[in-house]
PDB file of C-alpha atoms and ligand atoms in Angstrom:
ATOM      1  CA  MET A   1      -4.807   1.425 -19.498  1.00 79.00           C
ATOM      2  CA  ASP A   2      -4.820   5.277 -20.171  1.00 87.00           C
ATOM      3  CA  PHE A   3      -4.060   7.366 -17.382  1.00 97.00           C
ATOM      4  CA  GLN A   4      -3.387  10.453 -19.129  1.00 97.00           C
ATOM      5  CA  GLY A   5      -4.124  13.701 -16.897  1.00 95.00           C
ATOM      6  CA  LYS A   6      -5.013  11.419 -14.009  1.00 98.00           C
ATOM      7  CA  VAL A   7      -3.978  12.450 -10.288  1.00 98.00           C
ATOM      8  CA  VAL A   8      -2.652   9.811  -8.572  1.00 98.00           C
ATOM      9  CA  VAL A   9      -1.527   9.964  -4.914  1.00 99.00           C
ATOM     10  CA  ILE A  10       0.801   7.266  -3.793  1.00 99.00           C
ATOM     11  CA  THR A  11       1.793   6.598   0.043  1.00 98.00           C
ATOM     12  CA  GLY A  12       4.742   4.714   0.690  1.00 98.00           C
ATOM     13  CA  ALA A  13       6.362   5.906  -2.362  1.00 98.00           C
ATOM     14  CA  CYS A  14       9.790   5.193  -1.587  1.00 98.00           C
ATOM     15  CA  GLY A  15       9.259   1.645  -1.033  1.00 97.00           C
ATOM     16  CA  GLY A  16       9.514  -1.329  -3.321  1.00 97.00           C
ATOM     17  CA  ILE A  17       5.677  -1.792  -4.077  1.00 98.00           C
ATOM     18  CA  GLY A  18       4.989   2.249  -4.091  1.00 98.00           C
ATOM     19  CA  LYS A  19       7.868   3.126  -6.428  1.00 98.00           C
ATOM     20  CA  GLU A  20       7.279   0.505  -8.768  1.00 98.00           C
ATOM     21  CA  THR A  21       3.551   1.402  -8.917  1.00 98.00           C
ATOM     22  CA  ALA A  22       4.726   5.142  -9.432  1.00 98.00           C
ATOM     23  CA  ARG A  23       6.784   3.872 -12.198  1.00 98.00           C
ATOM     24  CA  LEU A  24       3.929   2.362 -14.072  1.00 98.00           C
ATOM     25  CA  PHE A  25       1.592   5.242 -13.552  1.00 98.00           C
ATOM     26  CA  ALA A  26       3.861   7.642 -14.858  1.00 97.00           C
ATOM     27  CA  LYS A  27       4.603   5.466 -18.005  1.00 97.00           C
ATOM     28  CA  GLN A  28       0.854   5.763 -18.866  1.00 96.00           C
ATOM     29  CA  GLY A  29       0.629   9.472 -18.414  1.00 96.00           C
ATOM     30  CA  ALA A  30      -0.446  10.225 -14.819  1.00 98.00           C
ATOM     31  CA  LYS A  31       0.618  13.008 -12.714  1.00 98.00           C
ATOM     32  CA  LEU A  32       1.906  11.813  -9.282  1.00 98.00           C
ATOM     33  CA  ALA A  33       2.009  13.056  -5.739  1.00 98.00           C
ATOM     34  CA  LEU A  34       4.574  10.763  -4.097  1.00 98.00           C
ATOM     35  CA  ILE A  35       4.007  10.673   0.086  1.00 98.00           C
ATOM     36  CA  ASP A  36       6.669   9.342   2.308  1.00 98.00           C
ATOM     37  CA  LEU A  37       8.816   9.806   5.643  1.00 98.00           C
ATOM     38  CA  ASN A  38      11.751  11.376   3.994  1.00 97.00           C
ATOM     39  CA  GLN A  39      11.703  14.337   1.538  1.00 97.00           C
ATOM     40  CA  SER A  40      14.994  13.963  -0.026  1.00 98.00           C
ATOM     41  CA  ALA A  41      14.555   9.868  -0.569  1.00 98.00           C
ATOM     42  CA  LEU A  42      11.418  11.198  -2.615  1.00 98.00           C
ATOM     43  CA  GLU A  43      13.123  13.469  -4.546  1.00 98.00           C
ATOM     44  CA  ALA A  44      15.486  10.817  -5.481  1.00 98.00           C
ATOM     45  CA  VAL A  45      12.764   8.606  -6.548  1.00 98.00           C
ATOM     46  CA  ALA A  46      11.539  11.224  -8.899  1.00 98.00           C
ATOM     47  CA  SER A  47      14.547  11.751 -10.357  1.00 98.00           C
ATOM     48  CA  GLU A  48      15.218   8.220 -10.813  1.00 98.00           C
ATOM     49  CA  LEU A  49      11.530   7.981 -12.438  1.00 98.00           C
ATOM     50  CA  GLU A  50      12.578  10.859 -14.624  1.00 97.00           C
ATOM     51  CA  LEU A  51       9.366  12.776 -13.328  1.00 97.00           C
ATOM     52  CA  VAL A  52       8.672  16.215 -14.581  1.00 92.00           C
ATOM     53  CA  ASP A  53       5.015  17.369 -13.507  1.00 92.00           C
ATOM     54  CA  TYR A  54       4.989  15.768  -9.753  1.00 98.00           C
ATOM     55  CA  LEU A  55       4.653  16.519  -6.144  1.00 98.00           C
ATOM     56  CA  ALA A  56       6.735  14.832  -3.503  1.00 98.00           C
ATOM     57  CA  ILE A  57       5.700  15.609  -0.080  1.00 98.00           C
ATOM     58  CA  GLY A  58       7.661  14.237   3.176  1.00 98.00           C
ATOM     59  CA  ALA A  59       4.616  13.293   5.715  1.00 98.00           C
ATOM     60  CA  ASP A  60       4.171  10.723   8.433  1.00 98.00           C
ATOM     61  CA  VAL A  61       0.883   9.066   7.673  1.00 98.00           C
ATOM     62  CA  THR A  62       0.327   8.567  11.496  1.00 98.00           C
ATOM     63  CA  ASP A  63      -0.249  12.478  11.841  1.00 98.00           C
ATOM     64  CA  GLU A  64      -3.621  13.383  10.940  1.00 98.00           C
ATOM     65  CA  ASN A  65      -2.394  17.063  10.228  1.00 98.00           C
ATOM     66  CA  GLN A  66       0.260  15.697   7.950  1.00 98.00           C
ATOM     67  CA  VAL A  67      -2.061  13.417   6.023  1.00 98.00           C
ATOM     68  CA  MET A  68      -4.643  16.563   5.647  1.00 98.00           C
ATOM     69  CA  ASN A  69      -1.548  18.567   4.342  1.00 98.00           C
ATOM     70  CA  TYR A  70      -0.889  16.364   1.836  1.00 98.00           C
ATOM     71  CA  VAL A  71      -4.390  16.111   0.462  1.00 98.00           C
ATOM     72  CA  LYS A  72      -4.710  19.641   0.675  1.00 98.00           C
ATOM     73  CA  ALA A  73      -1.461  20.126  -1.243  1.00 98.00           C
ATOM     74  CA  THR A  74      -2.589  17.577  -3.853  1.00 98.00           C
ATOM     75  CA  LYS A  75      -5.833  19.441  -4.223  1.00 98.00           C
ATOM     76  CA  ALA A  76      -4.425  22.888  -4.502  1.00 98.00           C
ATOM     77  CA  LYS A  77      -1.747  21.797  -7.569  1.00 98.00           C
ATOM     78  CA  TYR A  78      -3.973  19.856  -9.515  1.00 98.00           C
ATOM     79  CA  GLY A  79      -7.347  20.574  -8.462  1.00 98.00           C
ATOM     80  CA  LYS A  80      -8.650  16.971  -8.053  1.00 98.00           C
ATOM     81  CA  ILE A  81      -7.575  13.250  -6.816  1.00 98.00           C
ATOM     82  CA  ASP A  82      -8.500  10.752  -9.248  1.00 98.00           C
ATOM     83  CA  ILE A  83      -6.544   7.670  -7.592  1.00 99.00           C
ATOM     84  CA  PHE A  84      -5.561   6.950  -4.308  1.00 99.00           C
ATOM     85  CA  PHE A  85      -3.002   4.055  -3.456  1.00 99.00           C
ATOM     86  CA  ASN A  86      -2.892   4.049   0.348  1.00 99.00           C
ATOM     87  CA  ASN A  87       0.010   1.765   0.668  1.00 98.00           C
ATOM     88  CA  ALA A  88       2.498   3.078   3.279  1.00 98.00           C
ATOM     89  CA  GLY A  89       2.990   0.125   5.812  1.00 98.00           C
ATOM     90  CA  THR A  90       5.379  -1.270   8.300  1.00 98.00           C
ATOM     91  CA  VAL A  91       5.812  -5.102   9.722  1.00 97.00           C
ATOM     92  CA  GLY A  92       7.258  -3.690  12.629  1.00 97.00           C
ATOM     93  CA  LYS A  93       8.966  -5.512  15.344  1.00 96.00           C
ATOM     94  CA  LEU A  94       8.332  -9.251  14.873  1.00 96.00           C
ATOM     95  CA  ALA A  95       7.660 -10.911  18.135  1.00 97.00           C
ATOM     96  CA  ARG A  96       5.638 -13.677  19.550  1.00 97.00           C
ATOM     97  CA  MET A  97       2.392 -12.232  21.560  1.00 97.00           C
ATOM     98  CA  THR A  98       3.563 -13.081  24.970  1.00 98.00           C
ATOM     99  CA  GLU A  99       6.847 -11.034  24.084  1.00 98.00           C
ATOM    100  CA  MET A 100       5.522  -8.321  21.927  1.00 97.00           C
ATOM    101  CA  THR A 101       5.788  -4.907  24.025  1.00 98.00           C
ATOM    102  CA  THR A 102       2.462  -2.548  23.888  1.00 98.00           C
ATOM    103  CA  GLU A 103       4.920   0.223  22.485  1.00 98.00           C
ATOM    104  CA  ASP A 104       5.871  -2.064  19.583  1.00 98.00           C
ATOM    105  CA  PHE A 105       2.146  -3.107  18.862  1.00 98.00           C
ATOM    106  CA  ASP A 106       1.106   0.721  18.959  1.00 98.00           C
ATOM    107  CA  LYS A 107       3.654   1.493  16.580  1.00 98.00           C
ATOM    108  CA  VAL A 108       2.546  -0.917  13.969  1.00 98.00           C
ATOM    109  CA  VAL A 109      -1.324  -0.007  14.729  1.00 98.00           C
ATOM    110  CA  ASN A 110      -0.442   3.782  14.021  1.00 98.00           C
ATOM    111  CA  VAL A 111       1.035   3.114  10.600  1.00 98.00           C
ATOM    112  CA  ASN A 112      -0.941   0.470   9.239  1.00 98.00           C
ATOM    113  CA  LEU A 113      -4.620   1.138  10.683  1.00 98.00           C
ATOM    114  CA  LYS A 114      -4.360   4.958  11.704  1.00 98.00           C
ATOM    115  CA  GLY A 115      -2.590   5.850   8.607  1.00 98.00           C
ATOM    116  CA  VAL A 116      -4.811   4.073   6.400  1.00 98.00           C
ATOM    117  CA  PHE A 117      -7.812   5.268   8.107  1.00 98.00           C
ATOM    118  CA  TYR A 118      -6.900   9.048   8.212  1.00 98.00           C
ATOM    119  CA  GLY A 119      -5.751   8.564   4.422  1.00 98.00           C
ATOM    120  CA  LEU A 120      -9.174   7.203   3.572  1.00 98.00           C
ATOM    121  CA  LYS A 121     -11.119   9.746   5.778  1.00 98.00           C
ATOM    122  CA  HIS A 122      -9.229  12.804   4.075  1.00 98.00           C
ATOM    123  CA  VAL A 123      -9.142  11.541   0.506  1.00 98.00           C
ATOM    124  CA  LEU A 124     -12.835  10.372   0.424  1.00 98.00           C
ATOM    125  CA  LYS A 125     -13.786  13.683   1.432  1.00 98.00           C
ATOM    126  CA  VAL A 126     -12.473  15.170  -1.924  1.00 98.00           C
ATOM    127  CA  MET A 127     -13.551  12.430  -3.948  1.00 98.00           C
ATOM    128  CA  GLN A 128     -16.920  12.318  -2.677  1.00 98.00           C
ATOM    129  CA  GLU A 129     -17.366  16.062  -3.299  1.00 98.00           C
ATOM    130  CA  GLN A 130     -15.989  15.335  -7.068  1.00 98.00           C
ATOM    131  CA  LYS A 131     -18.312  12.479  -7.436  1.00 98.00           C
ATOM    132  CA  SER A 132     -15.576  10.158  -8.847  1.00 98.00           C
ATOM    133  CA  GLY A 133     -12.536   8.143  -7.746  1.00 98.00           C
ATOM    134  CA  SER A 134     -10.888   4.876  -7.002  1.00 98.00           C
ATOM    135  CA  ILE A 135      -8.892   3.789  -4.047  1.00 99.00           C
ATOM    136  CA  VAL A 136      -6.523   0.783  -3.556  1.00 99.00           C
ATOM    137  CA  ASN A 137      -5.437  -0.088   0.136  1.00 99.00           C
ATOM    138  CA  THR A 138      -2.577  -2.272   0.855  1.00 98.00           C
ATOM    139  CA  SER A 139      -3.229  -4.971   3.238  1.00 98.00           C
ATOM    140  CA  SER A 140      -1.433  -8.270   2.930  1.00 98.00           C
ATOM    141  CA  GLY A 141      -1.862 -12.318   2.848  1.00 98.00           C
ATOM    142  CA  LEU A 142      -1.819 -11.859   6.409  1.00 98.00           C
ATOM    143  CA  GLY A 143      -4.806  -9.813   6.266  1.00 98.00           C
ATOM    144  CA  MET A 144      -6.502 -13.072   5.792  1.00 97.00           C
ATOM    145  CA  HIS A 145      -4.831 -15.457   8.130  1.00 96.00           C
ATOM    146  CA  GLY A 146      -2.148 -15.335  11.009  1.00 97.00           C
ATOM    147  CA  GLY A 147       1.614 -15.246  11.152  1.00 96.00           C
ATOM    148  CA  ILE A 148       3.921 -16.416  14.097  1.00 96.00           C
ATOM    149  CA  GLY A 149       5.425 -13.154  15.349  1.00 97.00           C
ATOM    150  CA  LEU A 150       3.192 -11.114  13.131  1.00 97.00           C
ATOM    151  CA  GLY A 151       0.493 -10.555  15.699  1.00 98.00           C
ATOM    152  CA  ALA A 152       0.285  -6.935  15.113  1.00 98.00           C
ATOM    153  CA  TYR A 153       0.766  -6.998  11.128  1.00 98.00           C
ATOM    154  CA  SER A 154      -1.732  -9.473  10.722  1.00 98.00           C
ATOM    155  CA  ALA A 155      -4.236  -7.548  13.092  1.00 98.00           C
ATOM    156  CA  THR A 156      -3.673  -4.424  11.423  1.00 98.00           C
ATOM    157  CA  LYS A 157      -3.981  -5.859   7.743  1.00 98.00           C
ATOM    158  CA  HIS A 158      -7.308  -7.622   8.681  1.00 98.00           C
ATOM    159  CA  GLY A 159      -8.217  -4.146  10.035  1.00 98.00           C
ATOM    160  CA  ILE A 160      -7.589  -2.779   6.803  1.00 99.00           C
ATOM    161  CA  ILE A 161      -9.956  -4.877   4.903  1.00 98.00           C
ATOM    162  CA  GLY A 162     -12.781  -3.962   7.148  1.00 98.00           C
ATOM    163  CA  LEU A 163     -11.890  -0.496   6.710  1.00 98.00           C
ATOM    164  CA  THR A 164     -12.314  -0.833   2.616  1.00 99.00           C
ATOM    165  CA  LYS A 165     -15.269  -2.509   2.798  1.00 98.00           C
ATOM    166  CA  THR A 166     -17.148   0.000   4.845  1.00 98.00           C
ATOM    167  CA  ALA A 167     -15.518   2.708   2.694  1.00 98.00           C
ATOM    168  CA  ALA A 168     -16.955   1.236  -0.127  1.00 98.00           C
ATOM    169  CA  LEU A 169     -20.363   0.798   1.072  1.00 98.00           C
ATOM    170  CA  GLU A 170     -20.072   4.589   2.245  1.00 98.00           C
ATOM    171  CA  SER A 171     -18.597   5.743  -1.306  1.00 98.00           C
ATOM    172  CA  ALA A 172     -20.468   3.942  -3.920  1.00 98.00           C
ATOM    173  CA  GLY A 173     -23.424   6.370  -3.903  1.00 98.00           C
ATOM    174  CA  PHE A 174     -20.730   9.087  -5.021  1.00 98.00           C
ATOM    175  CA  GLY A 175     -19.394   6.915  -7.463  1.00 98.00           C
ATOM    176  CA  VAL A 176     -15.991   6.399  -5.382  1.00 98.00           C
ATOM    177  CA  ARG A 177     -14.583   2.802  -5.742  1.00 98.00           C
ATOM    178  CA  VAL A 178     -12.486   1.437  -2.853  1.00 99.00           C
ATOM    179  CA  ASN A 179     -10.645  -1.746  -2.979  1.00 99.00           C
ATOM    180  CA  VAL A 180      -7.751  -3.899  -1.149  1.00 99.00           C
ATOM    181  CA  ILE A 181      -4.955  -5.948  -2.341  1.00 99.00           C
ATOM    182  CA  CYS A 182      -3.465  -8.974  -0.302  1.00 98.00           C
ATOM    183  CA  PRO A 183       0.016  -9.657  -1.679  1.00 98.00           C
ATOM    184  CA  SER A 184       1.937 -12.660  -0.108  1.00 97.00           C
ATOM    185  CA  ALA A 185       5.619 -12.072   0.209  1.00 96.00           C
ATOM    186  CA  VAL A 186       7.041  -9.638  -2.296  1.00 97.00           C
ATOM    187  CA  TYR A 187      10.808  -9.036  -3.181  1.00 96.00           C
ATOM    188  CA  THR A 188      11.266  -5.714  -0.896  1.00 93.00           C
ATOM    189  CA  PRO A 189      13.261  -5.026   1.911  1.00 89.00           C
ATOM    190  CA  MET A 190      10.108  -5.823   3.867  1.00 91.00           C
ATOM    191  CA  VAL A 191      10.213  -9.426   3.658  1.00 92.00           C
ATOM    192  CA  ASN A 192      14.061  -9.514   4.986  1.00 91.00           C
ATOM    193  CA  VAL A 193      12.790  -8.585   8.457  1.00 92.00           C
ATOM    194  CA  ILE A 194      10.332 -11.742   8.346  1.00 93.00           C
ATOM    195  CA  GLU A 195      12.884 -13.985   7.038  1.00 93.00           C
ATOM    196  CA  ALA A 196      15.272 -12.776   9.801  1.00 93.00           C
ATOM    197  CA  PHE A 197      12.860 -13.813  12.362  1.00 93.00           C
ATOM    198  CA  ARG A 198      12.003 -17.287  11.036  1.00 90.00           C
ATOM    199  CA  SER A 199      15.449 -17.971  10.522  1.00 90.00           C
ATOM    200  CA  PRO A 200      18.183 -15.885  12.091  1.00 90.00           C
ATOM    201  CA  GLU A 201      21.008 -18.072  11.364  1.00 90.00           C
ATOM    202  CA  SER A 202      20.452 -18.126   7.697  1.00 90.00           C
ATOM    203  CA  THR A 203      17.964 -15.814   5.688  1.00 90.00           C
ATOM    204  CA  GLU A 204      18.756 -17.555   2.478  1.00 91.00           C
ATOM    205  CA  LYS A 205      17.571 -20.797   3.798  1.00 91.00           C
ATOM    206  CA  ALA A 206      14.361 -18.786   5.200  1.00 92.00           C
ATOM    207  CA  ARG A 207      13.581 -17.541   1.668  1.00 94.00           C
ATOM    208  CA  GLU A 208      14.380 -20.800  -0.041  1.00 94.00           C
ATOM    209  CA  ASN A 209      11.632 -22.592   2.611  1.00 93.00           C
ATOM    210  CA  SER A 210       9.111 -19.723   2.039  1.00 94.00           C
ATOM    211  CA  GLU A 211       9.286 -19.599  -1.988  1.00 96.00           C
ATOM    212  CA  GLN A 212       9.121 -23.601  -2.155  1.00 97.00           C
ATOM    213  CA  ARG A 213       5.632 -23.474  -0.028  1.00 96.00           C
ATOM    214  CA  ILE A 214       4.340 -21.283  -2.693  1.00 97.00           C
ATOM    215  CA  PRO A 215       2.905 -23.122  -5.729  1.00 98.00           C
ATOM    216  CA  LEU A 216       4.493 -20.598  -8.514  1.00 98.00           C
ATOM    217  CA  LYS A 217       7.956 -21.289  -6.352  1.00 98.00           C
ATOM    218  CA  ARG A 218       8.951 -17.729  -5.999  1.00 98.00           C
ATOM    219  CA  TYR A 219       7.728 -14.397  -4.101  1.00 98.00           C
ATOM    220  CA  ALA A 220       5.836 -11.900  -6.308  1.00 98.00           C
ATOM    221  CA  THR A 221       7.921  -8.865  -8.191  1.00 98.00           C
ATOM    222  CA  PRO A 222       6.793  -5.254  -7.082  1.00 98.00           C
ATOM    223  CA  GLU A 223       5.841  -4.705 -10.433  1.00 98.00           C
ATOM    224  CA  GLU A 224       3.577  -7.789 -10.535  1.00 98.00           C
ATOM    225  CA  ILE A 225       1.640  -5.795  -7.563  1.00 98.00           C
ATOM    226  CA  ALA A 226       1.938  -2.433  -9.450  1.00 98.00           C
ATOM    227  CA  GLU A 227       0.034  -4.173 -12.362  1.00 98.00           C
ATOM    228  CA  LEU A 228      -2.829  -5.293 -10.328  1.00 98.00           C
ATOM    229  CA  VAL A 229      -3.049  -1.651  -8.473  1.00 98.00           C
ATOM    230  CA  LEU A 230      -3.367  -0.127 -11.970  1.00 98.00           C
ATOM    231  CA  PHE A 231      -5.987  -2.583 -13.328  1.00 98.00           C
ATOM    232  CA  LEU A 232      -8.183  -1.847  -9.791  1.00 98.00           C
ATOM    233  CA  SER A 233      -7.455   1.910 -10.274  1.00 98.00           C
ATOM    234  CA  SER A 234      -8.611   1.727 -13.986  1.00 98.00           C
ATOM    235  CA  ASP A 235     -12.071   2.309 -15.601  1.00 96.00           C
ATOM    236  CA  LYS A 236     -11.803  -1.483 -16.552  1.00 97.00           C
ATOM    237  CA  ALA A 237     -12.595  -2.240 -12.933  1.00 98.00           C
ATOM    238  CA  SER A 238     -15.560  -0.272 -13.021  1.00 98.00           C
ATOM    239  CA  PHE A 239     -17.743  -2.426 -11.380  1.00 98.00           C
ATOM    240  CA  ILE A 240     -15.348  -3.547  -8.650  1.00 98.00           C
ATOM    241  CA  THR A 241     -15.557  -2.031  -5.294  1.00 98.00           C
ATOM    242  CA  GLY A 242     -15.332  -3.311  -1.588  1.00 98.00           C
ATOM    243  CA  SER A 243     -13.353  -6.365  -3.187  1.00 98.00           C
ATOM    244  CA  GLU A 244     -10.228  -7.936  -1.494  1.00 98.00           C
ATOM    245  CA  TYR A 245      -7.761  -9.236  -4.056  1.00 98.00           C
ATOM    246  CA  LYS A 246      -5.322 -12.175  -3.258  1.00 98.00           C
ATOM    247  CA  ILE A 247      -2.283 -11.849  -5.244  1.00 98.00           C
ATOM    248  CA  ASP A 248      -0.003 -14.999  -3.756  1.00 98.00           C
ATOM    249  CA  GLY A 249       1.133 -17.294  -6.510  1.00 98.00           C
ATOM    250  CA  GLY A 250      -1.265 -19.991  -5.597  1.00 98.00           C
ATOM    251  CA  LEU A 251      -0.131 -19.867  -1.936  1.00 97.00           C
ATOM    252  CA  ARG A 252      -3.758 -19.906  -0.218  1.00 94.00           C
ATOM    253  CA  ALA A 253      -5.356 -21.844  -3.361  1.00 95.00           C
TER     254      ALA A 253
HETATM  255  N1  NAD B 301       6.976  -7.147   0.707  1.00 81.52           N
HETATM  256  C1  NAD B 301       6.247  -7.447   1.006  1.00 81.52           C
HETATM  257  O1  NAD B 301       6.087  -8.717   1.225  1.00 81.52           O
HETATM  258  C2  NAD B 301       4.513  -7.387   1.219  1.00 81.52           C
HETATM  259  C3  NAD B 301       3.577  -8.319   1.334  1.00 81.52           C
HETATM  260  C4  NAD B 301       2.181  -7.929   1.559  1.00 81.52           C
HETATM  261  C5  NAD B 301       1.728  -6.680   1.664  1.00 81.52           C
HETATM  262  N2  NAD B 301       3.022  -5.627   1.939  1.00 81.52           N
HETATM  263  C6  NAD B 301       2.471  -4.317   2.159  1.00 81.52           C
HETATM  264  O2  NAD B 301       2.901  -3.500   1.072  1.00 81.52           O
HETATM  265  C7  NAD B 301       3.146  -2.012   1.352  1.00 81.52           C
HETATM  266  C8  NAD B 301       4.360  -1.813   0.756  1.00 81.52           C
HETATM  267  O3  NAD B 301       5.631  -2.274   1.448  1.00 81.52           O
HETATM  268  P1  NAD B 301       6.636  -2.429   0.661  1.00 81.52           P
HETATM  269  O4  NAD B 301       6.884  -4.006   0.421  1.00 81.52           O
HETATM  270  O5  NAD B 301       6.823  -1.670  -0.482  1.00 81.52           O
HETATM  271  O6  NAD B 301       7.726  -2.390   1.961  1.00 81.52           O
HETATM  272  P2  NAD B 301       8.657  -1.100   1.940  1.00 81.52           P
HETATM  273  O7  NAD B 301       9.299  -1.042   3.428  1.00 81.52           O
HETATM  274  O8  NAD B 301       9.758  -1.315   0.574  1.00 81.52           O
HETATM  275  O9  NAD B 301       8.081   0.252   1.890  1.00 81.52           O
HETATM  276  C9  NAD B 301       7.380   0.679   2.879  1.00 81.52           C
HETATM  277  C10 NAD B 301       7.316   2.416   2.711  1.00 81.52           C
HETATM  278  O10 NAD B 301       5.984   2.864   3.908  1.00 81.52           O
HETATM  279  C11 NAD B 301       6.745   3.973   3.974  1.00 81.52           C
HETATM  280  N3  NAD B 301       6.422   4.295   5.407  1.00 81.52           N
HETATM  281  C12 NAD B 301       6.734   3.475   6.670  1.00 81.52           C
HETATM  282  N4  NAD B 301       6.056   4.181   7.493  1.00 81.52           N
HETATM  283  C13 NAD B 301       5.452   5.371   7.104  1.00 81.52           C
HETATM  284  C14 NAD B 301       4.833   6.554   7.736  1.00 81.52           C
HETATM  285  N5  NAD B 301       4.658   6.654   9.174  1.00 81.52           N
HETATM  286  N6  NAD B 301       4.252   7.667   6.937  1.00 81.52           N
HETATM  287  C15 NAD B 301       5.026   7.445   5.560  1.00 81.52           C
HETATM  288  N7  NAD B 301       5.549   6.480   5.125  1.00 81.52           N
HETATM  289  C16 NAD B 301       5.835   5.507   5.747  1.00 81.52           C
HETATM  290  C17 NAD B 301       8.243   3.540   4.268  1.00 81.52           C
HETATM  291  O11 NAD B 301       9.315   4.619   4.482  1.00 81.52           O
HETATM  292  C18 NAD B 301       8.393   2.831   2.789  1.00 81.52           C
HETATM  293  O12 NAD B 301       9.241   3.611   2.010  1.00 81.52           O
HETATM  294  C19 NAD B 301       3.103  -2.020   3.082  1.00 81.52           C
HETATM  295  O13 NAD B 301       1.676  -1.681   3.371  1.00 81.52           O
HETATM  296  C20 NAD B 301       3.346  -3.801   3.171  1.00 81.52           C
HETATM  297  O14 NAD B 301       2.703  -3.895   4.387  1.00 81.52           O
HETATM  298  C21 NAD B 301       4.181  -6.096   1.529  1.00 81.52           C
END
């Protein structure tokens, strides 16, 4: 896959999946706009990936003005957005529904659902105007089923699939594709939170149990998720839009 000269915006670029996706896109010649909460963490990622031509923009995806700002800054520097990996997310504070506070519920909704919506809203305007583009949103296996303690997370990840399908229908006439990935557990810091909730006395035991339930007997690596994102973003996926992709080692087969 050749991404030479393509402009790629990635949110959650400091996280496990975002950083690995940035690495693969950069290797294929893309120009990157990296978005995450902390500016100095973004600069550290850019330096680790040895990026030369890039943008690093500290932005909170829950704030529509900050989303508009990263879209505007990318357009100003590169004149277009070819690919958008709408990926920033949080698992939040895990709690059974009877114990979950409204505040904790809202935090997850704001990042995972509103953040993804704001990104779609403002990047789609650019892509629809240029009459080209490809978007990959990040849902989760928990966007297709429930999980104890994960009510807010699961609800928002289901919601991202709805946003994806609607955006795909609204954008097809403009030559813009929109898809969503649904990974099961990936080796990133996010899974540690879930393991600690499931087995506070031994996260190792929780990991072992979870891995045993997966037919391939392990979690995914961030690179395996990134490979799917690159494929869906590329011209090789030119007839794929409005689709959700499970990537789960056979867990839900
Ligand atoms: N790790 C997994 O097992 C797994 C499984 C399925 C789906 N996912 C999803 O993959 C995506 C990436 O997660 P990850 O595994 O790389 O986790 P991660 O925690 O390593 O990365 C998430 C990144 O999002 C950023 N972020 C959080 N809130 C933000 C905000 N308000 N504004 C801007 N950036 C914000 C964080 O700073 C972090 O860098 C998330 O949407 C997550 O829900 C992860």
